[in-house]
Structures are given as structure tokens and as C-alpha cells.
Amino acid sequence: MIESREFFDKFSTELNCCAENENDGIFMTISRLKHFVSTLKEKIDQDNKEILSSIKNEEHEIACSLLNQSEVISRLDYFSDILLQSSIVTIYSFLEYKLSQVAKICEEQLTPIGKIKSYEKNGIKLVSAIEKYNSFLKSEIIVDLELYSENFREILKWNNARKYIVHKSKRNATNLDLSNFNSMTFEYGTLHIKDESEIFDFLILIEDYLAKVVDLINTKYLLIQYKLINS
């Protein structure tokens, strides 16, 4: 016997399609991002090793001259910081995109009293997009999401880094708090990322959180039917 799933209405189909489709679904996209992040530093380190290996047997003056050539400088580290920073922005944007998708599907299918737009402010203070969508889901759709508030706070710790990477203003630099990170430092006006380990952890964090959001909605509104079929 094989257990099969059945999506039996528009709400069920739309919600689970946004999580599982092969183009931009949660699990497929996170898998691709994990591969990119996990192999990026490895590729950079390998390139560095090959470049330095080709220079190390040269005489000291020649080696120094080679290391100062623009062609060699441009290849060493291969924009390591820029690529790792861009991955943070991409991951955060994907989280925002998926939370917005889920929230809008729920708003359309369940027509709650409180609308997404009403969660744009916390008192008089504007909130970020992911805080808006998350607050809507937690308050109007799945109150049990409150149980994972600590997970969401861990996600929000990445927002300061994302803001600095996107805007790079003096104000963002002043507000840049990296105390929660071991791999990031801010030196001489520049954000440096030592390795990809915490970015990979960030990916796992948002994958787990988004999966939990979808699972909670499926469970509360009985959106999936399971059937046993003969193999």
C-alpha cells in the first residue's frame, strides 16, 4: 500500500504549489541556494590555492610583482565578500517573497477580518515587509505560529546586515550590529564575511520556518487528504 496526498480545493492547491513547485517552491529553491552557498567558498579557496601555487616558486621580488598585478589581484578571492553578501540579500528577499505569497493566498481564500495592509505598522512605526506578513499570518490565520516566535526573531537578526548590504549608508553602518555573528566583521567601513557557515545556517532556519508555516495552515484547515492506494 502507498499513501497518496490529494489537494482537493483551490486553497489547498495554491498553498502547496507555492511551497513545492519546481520553479520557485520553498524546498527546490532552498536546495539550489544551499548548493550555491556551500560550493562558493570551496571554489574560491581552490582558485586561490592554484594561483598562489603558481607563484610560490618564483623569486621573492618576482612573486611580489606578480601579486601586485591587477590580473592576479582580481582573481584572488574572486569577489568573495560581494558574492556572499549578495547571497544574504537573495535569501532574505526569497523569504519575503514566500511569506507574501502565503499571506496573500490566505487573505484571498479565507477573507479574514484583519487584512495584510492593517499590519504595516506596529503602533505608529512602520515594520518590515516580512514582519507585516508574519504578523498577519500569526494574528489572522494560524495563532500557533506564536510558538515559533524565537525562530522568527533569529531570522530578523539578519535584517541589519541586509540593510547595510543594500543601502551602505552611514546610518546603516552605525546601526550595524554584528554581535550575533561569528563570521562577519565590519572594518574600515567595509563588511567582511569570513566564510559561508552562518549563511548556510540562515538558509536552514528559513527553510524550517517556511515549512512550519505551510504545515500549520495545512493542519488547521485540513487542506490535505491522505489515501492508501494499492502499489
PDB file of C-alpha atoms in Angstrom:
ATOM      1  CA  MET A   1       0.000   0.000   0.000  1.00  0.00           C
ATOM      2  CA  ILE A   2       1.163   3.536  -0.823  1.00  0.00           C
ATOM      3  CA  GLU A   3      -0.073   6.676   0.893  1.00  0.00           C
ATOM      4  CA  SER A   4      -1.002   9.440  -1.551  1.00  0.00           C
ATOM      5  CA  ARG A   5      -1.889  13.079  -0.982  1.00  0.00           C
ATOM      6  CA  GLU A   6      -4.818  14.882  -2.501  1.00  0.00           C
ATOM      7  CA  PHE A   7      -5.240  18.659  -2.807  1.00  0.00           C
ATOM      8  CA  PHE A   8      -8.990  18.999  -3.046  1.00  0.00           C
ATOM      9  CA  ASP A   9      -9.693  22.730  -3.457  1.00  0.00           C
ATOM     10  CA  LYS A  10      -8.145  25.971  -4.744  1.00  0.00           C
ATOM     11  CA  PHE A  11      -6.793  26.971  -1.327  1.00  0.00           C
ATOM     12  CA  SER A  12      -5.057  23.632  -0.828  1.00  0.00           C
ATOM     13  CA  THR A  13      -3.639  23.560  -4.355  1.00  0.00           C
ATOM     14  CA  GLU A  14      -2.348  27.144  -4.356  1.00  0.00           C
ATOM     15  CA  LEU A  15      -0.766  26.950  -0.909  1.00  0.00           C
ATOM     16  CA  ASN A  16       1.051  23.683  -1.526  1.00  0.00           C
ATOM     17  CA  CYS A  17       2.039  24.606  -5.059  1.00  0.00           C
ATOM     18  CA  CYS A  18       3.780  27.742  -3.800  1.00  0.00           C
ATOM     19  CA  ALA A  19       5.708  25.529  -1.376  1.00  0.00           C
ATOM     20  CA  GLU A  20       6.512  22.608  -3.640  1.00  0.00           C
ATOM     21  CA  ASN A  21       6.647  23.645  -7.308  1.00  0.00           C
ATOM     22  CA  GLU A  22       9.923  23.062  -9.135  1.00  0.00           C
ATOM     23  CA  ASN A  23      10.443  26.630 -10.356  1.00  0.00           C
ATOM     24  CA  ASP A  24      10.354  28.733  -7.202  1.00  0.00           C
ATOM     25  CA  GLY A  25       8.975  26.459  -4.496  1.00  0.00           C
ATOM     26  CA  ILE A  26      10.393  26.633  -0.986  1.00  0.00           C
ATOM     27  CA  PHE A  27      12.184  23.311  -0.959  1.00  0.00           C
ATOM     28  CA  MET A  28      13.579  23.400  -4.501  1.00  0.00           C
ATOM     29  CA  THR A  29      14.825  26.990  -4.239  1.00  0.00           C
ATOM     30  CA  ILE A  30      16.375  26.449  -0.808  1.00  0.00           C
ATOM     31  CA  SER A  31      18.114  23.340  -2.143  1.00  0.00           C
ATOM     32  CA  ARG A  32      19.604  25.348  -5.013  1.00  0.00           C
ATOM     33  CA  LEU A  33      20.695  28.147  -2.680  1.00  0.00           C
ATOM     34  CA  LYS A  34      22.293  25.641  -0.299  1.00  0.00           C
ATOM     35  CA  HIS A  35      24.299  24.207  -3.184  1.00  0.00           C
ATOM     36  CA  PHE A  36      25.411  27.669  -4.287  1.00  0.00           C
ATOM     37  CA  VAL A  37      26.442  28.798  -0.806  1.00  0.00           C
ATOM     38  CA  SER A  38      28.141  25.531   0.153  1.00  0.00           C
ATOM     39  CA  THR A  39      30.230  25.388  -3.012  1.00  0.00           C
ATOM     40  CA  LEU A  40      31.058  29.091  -3.378  1.00  0.00           C
ATOM     41  CA  LYS A  41      33.792  29.293  -0.745  1.00  0.00           C
ATOM     42  CA  GLU A  42      35.183  25.927  -1.820  1.00  0.00           C
ATOM     43  CA  LYS A  43      35.562  27.213  -5.394  1.00  0.00           C
ATOM     44  CA  ILE A  44      37.165  30.464  -4.238  1.00  0.00           C
ATOM     45  CA  ASP A  45      39.647  28.638  -1.978  1.00  0.00           C
ATOM     46  CA  GLN A  46      40.583  26.229  -4.755  1.00  0.00           C
ATOM     47  CA  ASP A  47      41.191  29.087  -7.201  1.00  0.00           C
ATOM     48  CA  ASN A  48      43.329  30.906  -4.609  1.00  0.00           C
ATOM     49  CA  LYS A  49      45.357  27.759  -3.980  1.00  0.00           C
ATOM     50  CA  GLU A  50      46.076  27.298  -7.691  1.00  0.00           C
ATOM     51  CA  ILE A  51      47.072  30.945  -8.192  1.00  0.00           C
ATOM     52  CA  LEU A  52      49.366  31.049  -5.160  1.00  0.00           C
ATOM     53  CA  SER A  53      50.867  27.673  -6.039  1.00  0.00           C
ATOM     54  CA  SER A  54      51.907  29.002  -9.442  1.00  0.00           C
ATOM     55  CA  ILE A  55      53.672  31.948  -7.798  1.00  0.00           C
ATOM     56  CA  LYS A  56      55.338  30.389  -4.742  1.00  0.00           C
ATOM     57  CA  ASN A  57      58.366  29.015  -6.608  1.00  0.00           C
ATOM     58  CA  GLU A  58      59.233  32.388  -8.099  1.00  0.00           C
ATOM     59  CA  GLU A  59      61.936  34.565  -6.612  1.00  0.00           C
ATOM     60  CA  HIS A  60      60.711  36.932  -3.881  1.00  0.00           C
ATOM     61  CA  GLU A  61      60.772  40.097  -5.995  1.00  0.00           C
ATOM     62  CA  ILE A  62      59.050  38.413  -8.938  1.00  0.00           C
ATOM     63  CA  ALA A  63      56.419  36.868  -6.639  1.00  0.00           C
ATOM     64  CA  CYS A  64      55.691  40.276  -5.077  1.00  0.00           C
ATOM     65  CA  SER A  65      55.432  41.834  -8.521  1.00  0.00           C
ATOM     66  CA  LEU A  66      53.012  39.145  -9.681  1.00  0.00           C
ATOM     67  CA  LEU A  67      50.856  39.522  -6.574  1.00  0.00           C
ATOM     68  CA  ASN A  68      50.506  43.238  -7.310  1.00  0.00           C
ATOM     69  CA  GLN A  69      49.350  42.734 -10.879  1.00  0.00           C
ATOM     70  CA  SER A  70      45.714  43.658 -11.429  1.00  0.00           C
ATOM     71  CA  GLU A  71      45.022  40.380 -13.226  1.00  0.00           C
ATOM     72  CA  VAL A  72      46.148  38.352 -10.189  1.00  0.00           C
ATOM     73  CA  ILE A  73      44.505  40.660  -7.640  1.00  0.00           C
ATOM     74  CA  SER A  74      41.175  40.404  -9.481  1.00  0.00           C
ATOM     75  CA  ARG A  75      41.316  36.598  -9.413  1.00  0.00           C
ATOM     76  CA  LEU A  76      42.341  36.177  -5.770  1.00  0.00           C
ATOM     77  CA  ASP A  77      39.254  35.818  -3.532  1.00  0.00           C
ATOM     78  CA  TYR A  78      37.095  36.377  -6.632  1.00  0.00           C
ATOM     79  CA  PHE A  79      34.773  38.938  -5.043  1.00  0.00           C
ATOM     80  CA  SER A  80      34.268  36.649  -2.044  1.00  0.00           C
ATOM     81  CA  ASP A  81      32.652  39.292   0.169  1.00  0.00           C
ATOM     82  CA  ILE A  82      30.461  40.636  -2.628  1.00  0.00           C
ATOM     83  CA  LEU A  83      29.166  37.191  -3.590  1.00  0.00           C
ATOM     84  CA  LEU A  84      28.490  36.144  -0.006  1.00  0.00           C
ATOM     85  CA  GLN A  85      26.789  39.477   0.724  1.00  0.00           C
ATOM     86  CA  SER A  86      24.598  39.115  -2.357  1.00  0.00           C
ATOM     87  CA  SER A  87      23.556  35.656  -1.189  1.00  0.00           C
ATOM     88  CA  ILE A  88      22.282  37.161   2.101  1.00  0.00           C
ATOM     89  CA  VAL A  89      20.149  39.667   0.175  1.00  0.00           C
ATOM     90  CA  THR A  90      18.850  36.931  -2.143  1.00  0.00           C
ATOM     91  CA  ILE A  91      17.917  34.617   0.729  1.00  0.00           C
ATOM     92  CA  TYR A  92      16.172  37.401   2.671  1.00  0.00           C
ATOM     93  CA  SER A  93      14.282  38.507  -0.456  1.00  0.00           C
ATOM     94  CA  PHE A  94      13.168  34.930  -1.095  1.00  0.00           C
ATOM     95  CA  LEU A  95      11.844  34.678   2.466  1.00  0.00           C
ATOM     96  CA  GLU A  96       9.885  37.908   1.997  1.00  0.00           C
ATOM     97  CA  TYR A  97       8.535  36.699  -1.357  1.00  0.00           C
ATOM     98  CA  LYS A  98       7.332  33.372   0.028  1.00  0.00           C
ATOM     99  CA  LEU A  99       5.760  34.863   3.159  1.00  0.00           C
ATOM    100  CA  SER A 100       3.931  37.365   0.931  1.00  0.00           C
ATOM    101  CA  GLN A 101       2.687  34.558  -1.327  1.00  0.00           C
ATOM    102  CA  VAL A 102       1.374  32.507   1.578  1.00  0.00           C
ATOM    103  CA  ALA A 103      -0.211  35.549   3.254  1.00  0.00           C
ATOM    104  CA  LYS A 104      -1.965  36.693   0.057  1.00  0.00           C
ATOM    105  CA  ILE A 105      -3.298  33.203  -0.680  1.00  0.00           C
ATOM    106  CA  CYS A 106      -4.711  33.020   2.858  1.00  0.00           C
ATOM    107  CA  GLU A 107      -6.196  36.514   2.648  1.00  0.00           C
ATOM    108  CA  GLU A 108      -7.949  35.679  -0.610  1.00  0.00           C
ATOM    109  CA  GLN A 109      -9.190  32.222   0.348  1.00  0.00           C
ATOM    110  CA  LEU A 110     -10.127  32.818   3.999  1.00  0.00           C
ATOM    111  CA  THR A 111     -11.194  36.501   3.836  1.00  0.00           C
ATOM    112  CA  PRO A 112     -10.167  37.298   7.437  1.00  0.00           C
ATOM    113  CA  ILE A 113     -11.444  40.429   9.183  1.00  0.00           C
ATOM    114  CA  GLY A 114      -7.938  41.848   9.517  1.00  0.00           C
ATOM    115  CA  LYS A 115      -6.205  42.448   6.193  1.00  0.00           C
ATOM    116  CA  ILE A 116      -2.494  42.329   5.381  1.00  0.00           C
ATOM    117  CA  LYS A 117      -2.392  46.115   4.906  1.00  0.00           C
ATOM    118  CA  SER A 118      -3.528  46.670   8.503  1.00  0.00           C
ATOM    119  CA  TYR A 119      -0.276  45.112   9.748  1.00  0.00           C
ATOM    120  CA  GLU A 120       2.037  47.618   8.044  1.00  0.00           C
ATOM    121  CA  LYS A 121       2.592  49.455  11.341  1.00  0.00           C
ATOM    122  CA  ASN A 122       3.357  48.495  14.907  1.00  0.00           C
ATOM    123  CA  GLY A 123       1.699  51.415  16.619  1.00  0.00           C
ATOM    124  CA  ILE A 124       2.966  54.377  14.589  1.00  0.00           C
ATOM    125  CA  LYS A 125       6.181  52.650  13.490  1.00  0.00           C
ATOM    126  CA  LEU A 126       6.396  51.096  10.043  1.00  0.00           C
ATOM    127  CA  VAL A 127       7.528  47.472  10.113  1.00  0.00           C
ATOM    128  CA  SER A 128       9.495  45.497   7.547  1.00  0.00           C
ATOM    129  CA  ALA A 129       7.638  43.506   4.895  1.00  0.00           C
ATOM    130  CA  ILE A 130       8.385  40.129   6.455  1.00  0.00           C
ATOM    131  CA  GLU A 131       7.213  41.400   9.876  1.00  0.00           C
ATOM    132  CA  LYS A 132       3.987  42.588   8.249  1.00  0.00           C
ATOM    133  CA  TYR A 133       3.266  39.261   6.550  1.00  0.00           C
ATOM    134  CA  ASN A 134       4.304  37.261   9.586  1.00  0.00           C
ATOM    135  CA  SER A 135       2.129  39.314  11.942  1.00  0.00           C
ATOM    136  CA  PHE A 136      -0.845  38.885   9.630  1.00  0.00           C
ATOM    137  CA  LEU A 137      -0.375  35.114   9.479  1.00  0.00           C
ATOM    138  CA  LYS A 138       0.137  34.814  13.232  1.00  0.00           C
ATOM    139  CA  SER A 139      -2.827  37.018  14.165  1.00  0.00           C
ATOM    140  CA  GLU A 140      -5.383  36.148  11.488  1.00  0.00           C
ATOM    141  CA  ILE A 141      -4.555  32.701  10.126  1.00  0.00           C
ATOM    142  CA  ILE A 142      -2.504  30.464  12.447  1.00  0.00           C
ATOM    143  CA  VAL A 143      -2.176  31.623  16.042  1.00  0.00           C
ATOM    144  CA  ASP A 144       0.084  28.625  16.752  1.00  0.00           C
ATOM    145  CA  LEU A 145       2.803  30.430  14.792  1.00  0.00           C
ATOM    146  CA  GLU A 146       3.387  32.291  18.062  1.00  0.00           C
ATOM    147  CA  LEU A 147       5.089  29.120  19.308  1.00  0.00           C
ATOM    148  CA  TYR A 148       7.889  29.804  16.808  1.00  0.00           C
ATOM    149  CA  SER A 149       8.436  33.470  17.664  1.00  0.00           C
ATOM    150  CA  GLU A 150      12.004  32.791  18.796  1.00  0.00           C
ATOM    151  CA  ASN A 151      12.767  31.269  15.398  1.00  0.00           C
ATOM    152  CA  PHE A 152      11.375  34.383  13.736  1.00  0.00           C
ATOM    153  CA  ARG A 153      13.476  36.650  15.961  1.00  0.00           C
ATOM    154  CA  GLU A 154      16.556  34.704  14.847  1.00  0.00           C
ATOM    155  CA  ILE A 155      15.585  35.442  11.248  1.00  0.00           C
ATOM    156  CA  LEU A 156      15.165  39.159  11.967  1.00  0.00           C
ATOM    157  CA  LYS A 157      18.762  39.365  13.249  1.00  0.00           C
ATOM    158  CA  TRP A 158      19.835  39.195   9.618  1.00  0.00           C
ATOM    159  CA  ASN A 159      17.899  42.325   8.724  1.00  0.00           C
ATOM    160  CA  ASN A 160      20.563  44.808   9.869  1.00  0.00           C
ATOM    161  CA  ALA A 161      23.195  43.087   7.765  1.00  0.00           C
ATOM    162  CA  ARG A 162      20.823  43.024   4.796  1.00  0.00           C
ATOM    163  CA  LYS A 163      20.016  46.736   5.187  1.00  0.00           C
ATOM    164  CA  TYR A 164      23.688  47.656   5.218  1.00  0.00           C
ATOM    165  CA  ILE A 165      24.483  45.496   2.173  1.00  0.00           C
ATOM    166  CA  VAL A 166      21.603  47.024   0.187  1.00  0.00           C
ATOM    167  CA  HIS A 167      21.995  50.688   1.203  1.00  0.00           C
ATOM    168  CA  LYS A 168      25.562  51.069   2.562  1.00  0.00           C
ATOM    169  CA  SER A 169      24.726  54.431   4.115  1.00  0.00           C
ATOM    170  CA  LYS A 170      26.414  55.926   7.197  1.00  0.00           C
ATOM    171  CA  ARG A 171      23.181  55.444   9.128  1.00  0.00           C
ATOM    172  CA  ASN A 172      23.037  51.750   8.264  1.00  0.00           C
ATOM    173  CA  ALA A 173      26.714  51.361   9.160  1.00  0.00           C
ATOM    174  CA  THR A 174      26.084  52.969  12.570  1.00  0.00           C
ATOM    175  CA  ASN A 175      23.173  50.609  13.240  1.00  0.00           C
ATOM    176  CA  LEU A 176      25.024  47.545  12.007  1.00  0.00           C
ATOM    177  CA  ASP A 177      25.049  45.075  14.925  1.00  0.00           C
ATOM    178  CA  LEU A 178      27.153  42.007  14.178  1.00  0.00           C
ATOM    179  CA  SER A 179      27.332  40.732  17.748  1.00  0.00           C
ATOM    180  CA  ASN A 180      25.159  37.738  16.789  1.00  0.00           C
ATOM    181  CA  PHE A 181      27.561  36.589  14.087  1.00  0.00           C
ATOM    182  CA  ASN A 182      30.957  34.918  14.235  1.00  0.00           C
ATOM    183  CA  SER A 183      31.728  35.083  10.527  1.00  0.00           C
ATOM    184  CA  MET A 184      31.039  38.790   9.870  1.00  0.00           C
ATOM    185  CA  THR A 185      33.169  41.813  10.781  1.00  0.00           C
ATOM    186  CA  PHE A 186      32.972  45.495   9.928  1.00  0.00           C
ATOM    187  CA  GLU A 187      36.386  47.033   9.315  1.00  0.00           C
ATOM    188  CA  TYR A 188      37.412  50.340   7.738  1.00  0.00           C
ATOM    189  CA  GLY A 189      33.891  50.993   6.530  1.00  0.00           C
ATOM    190  CA  THR A 190      33.501  47.599   4.856  1.00  0.00           C
ATOM    191  CA  LEU A 191      31.553  44.476   5.768  1.00  0.00           C
ATOM    192  CA  HIS A 192      33.692  41.320   5.582  1.00  0.00           C
ATOM    193  CA  ILE A 193      32.398  37.746   5.653  1.00  0.00           C
ATOM    194  CA  LYS A 194      34.952  35.137   6.723  1.00  0.00           C
ATOM    195  CA  ASP A 195      33.088  32.089   5.452  1.00  0.00           C
ATOM    196  CA  GLU A 196      29.690  30.791   4.410  1.00  0.00           C
ATOM    197  CA  SER A 197      28.847  28.700   7.504  1.00  0.00           C
ATOM    198  CA  GLU A 198      26.362  31.071   9.137  1.00  0.00           C
ATOM    199  CA  ILE A 199      24.735  31.899   5.794  1.00  0.00           C
ATOM    200  CA  PHE A 200      24.130  28.173   5.361  1.00  0.00           C
ATOM    201  CA  ASP A 201      22.587  28.101   8.853  1.00  0.00           C
ATOM    202  CA  PHE A 202      20.372  31.028   7.820  1.00  0.00           C
ATOM    203  CA  LEU A 203      19.104  29.011   4.858  1.00  0.00           C
ATOM    204  CA  ILE A 204      18.218  26.080   7.102  1.00  0.00           C
ATOM    205  CA  LEU A 205      16.494  28.456   9.530  1.00  0.00           C
ATOM    206  CA  ILE A 206      14.193  29.986   6.904  1.00  0.00           C
ATOM    207  CA  GLU A 207      13.525  26.630   5.242  1.00  0.00           C
ATOM    208  CA  ASP A 208      12.350  25.210   8.576  1.00  0.00           C
ATOM    209  CA  TYR A 209      10.285  28.305   9.340  1.00  0.00           C
ATOM    210  CA  LEU A 210       8.521  28.460   5.970  1.00  0.00           C
ATOM    211  CA  ALA A 211       7.862  24.710   6.075  1.00  0.00           C
ATOM    212  CA  LYS A 212       6.328  25.106   9.529  1.00  0.00           C
ATOM    213  CA  VAL A 213       4.072  27.957   8.324  1.00  0.00           C
ATOM    214  CA  VAL A 214       2.718  25.834   5.465  1.00  0.00           C
ATOM    215  CA  ASP A 215       2.350  22.769   7.686  1.00  0.00           C
ATOM    216  CA  LEU A 216       0.422  24.696  10.337  1.00  0.00           C
ATOM    217  CA  ILE A 217      -2.013  26.062   7.731  1.00  0.00           C
ATOM    218  CA  ASN A 218      -2.481  22.651   6.117  1.00  0.00           C
ATOM    219  CA  THR A 219      -3.185  21.101   9.515  1.00  0.00           C
ATOM    220  CA  LYS A 220      -5.534  23.771  10.828  1.00  0.00           C
ATOM    221  CA  TYR A 221      -7.677  23.997   7.681  1.00  0.00           C
ATOM    222  CA  LEU A 222      -7.456  20.276   6.744  1.00  0.00           C
ATOM    223  CA  LEU A 223      -6.083  21.121   3.313  1.00  0.00           C
ATOM    224  CA  ILE A 224      -4.541  17.721   2.528  1.00  0.00           C
ATOM    225  CA  GLN A 225      -6.346  14.408   2.340  1.00  0.00           C
ATOM    226  CA  TYR A 226      -4.346  11.183   2.572  1.00  0.00           C
ATOM    227  CA  LYS A 227      -5.411   7.965   0.876  1.00  0.00           C
ATOM    228  CA  LEU A 228      -3.963   4.474   0.784  1.00  0.00           C
ATOM    229  CA  ILE A 229      -3.717   3.010  -2.680  1.00  0.00           C
ATOM    230  CA  ASN A 230      -2.571  -0.384  -3.899  1.00  0.00           C
ATOM    231  CA  SER A 231       1.015  -0.375  -5.149  1.00  0.00           C
TER     232      SER A 231
END
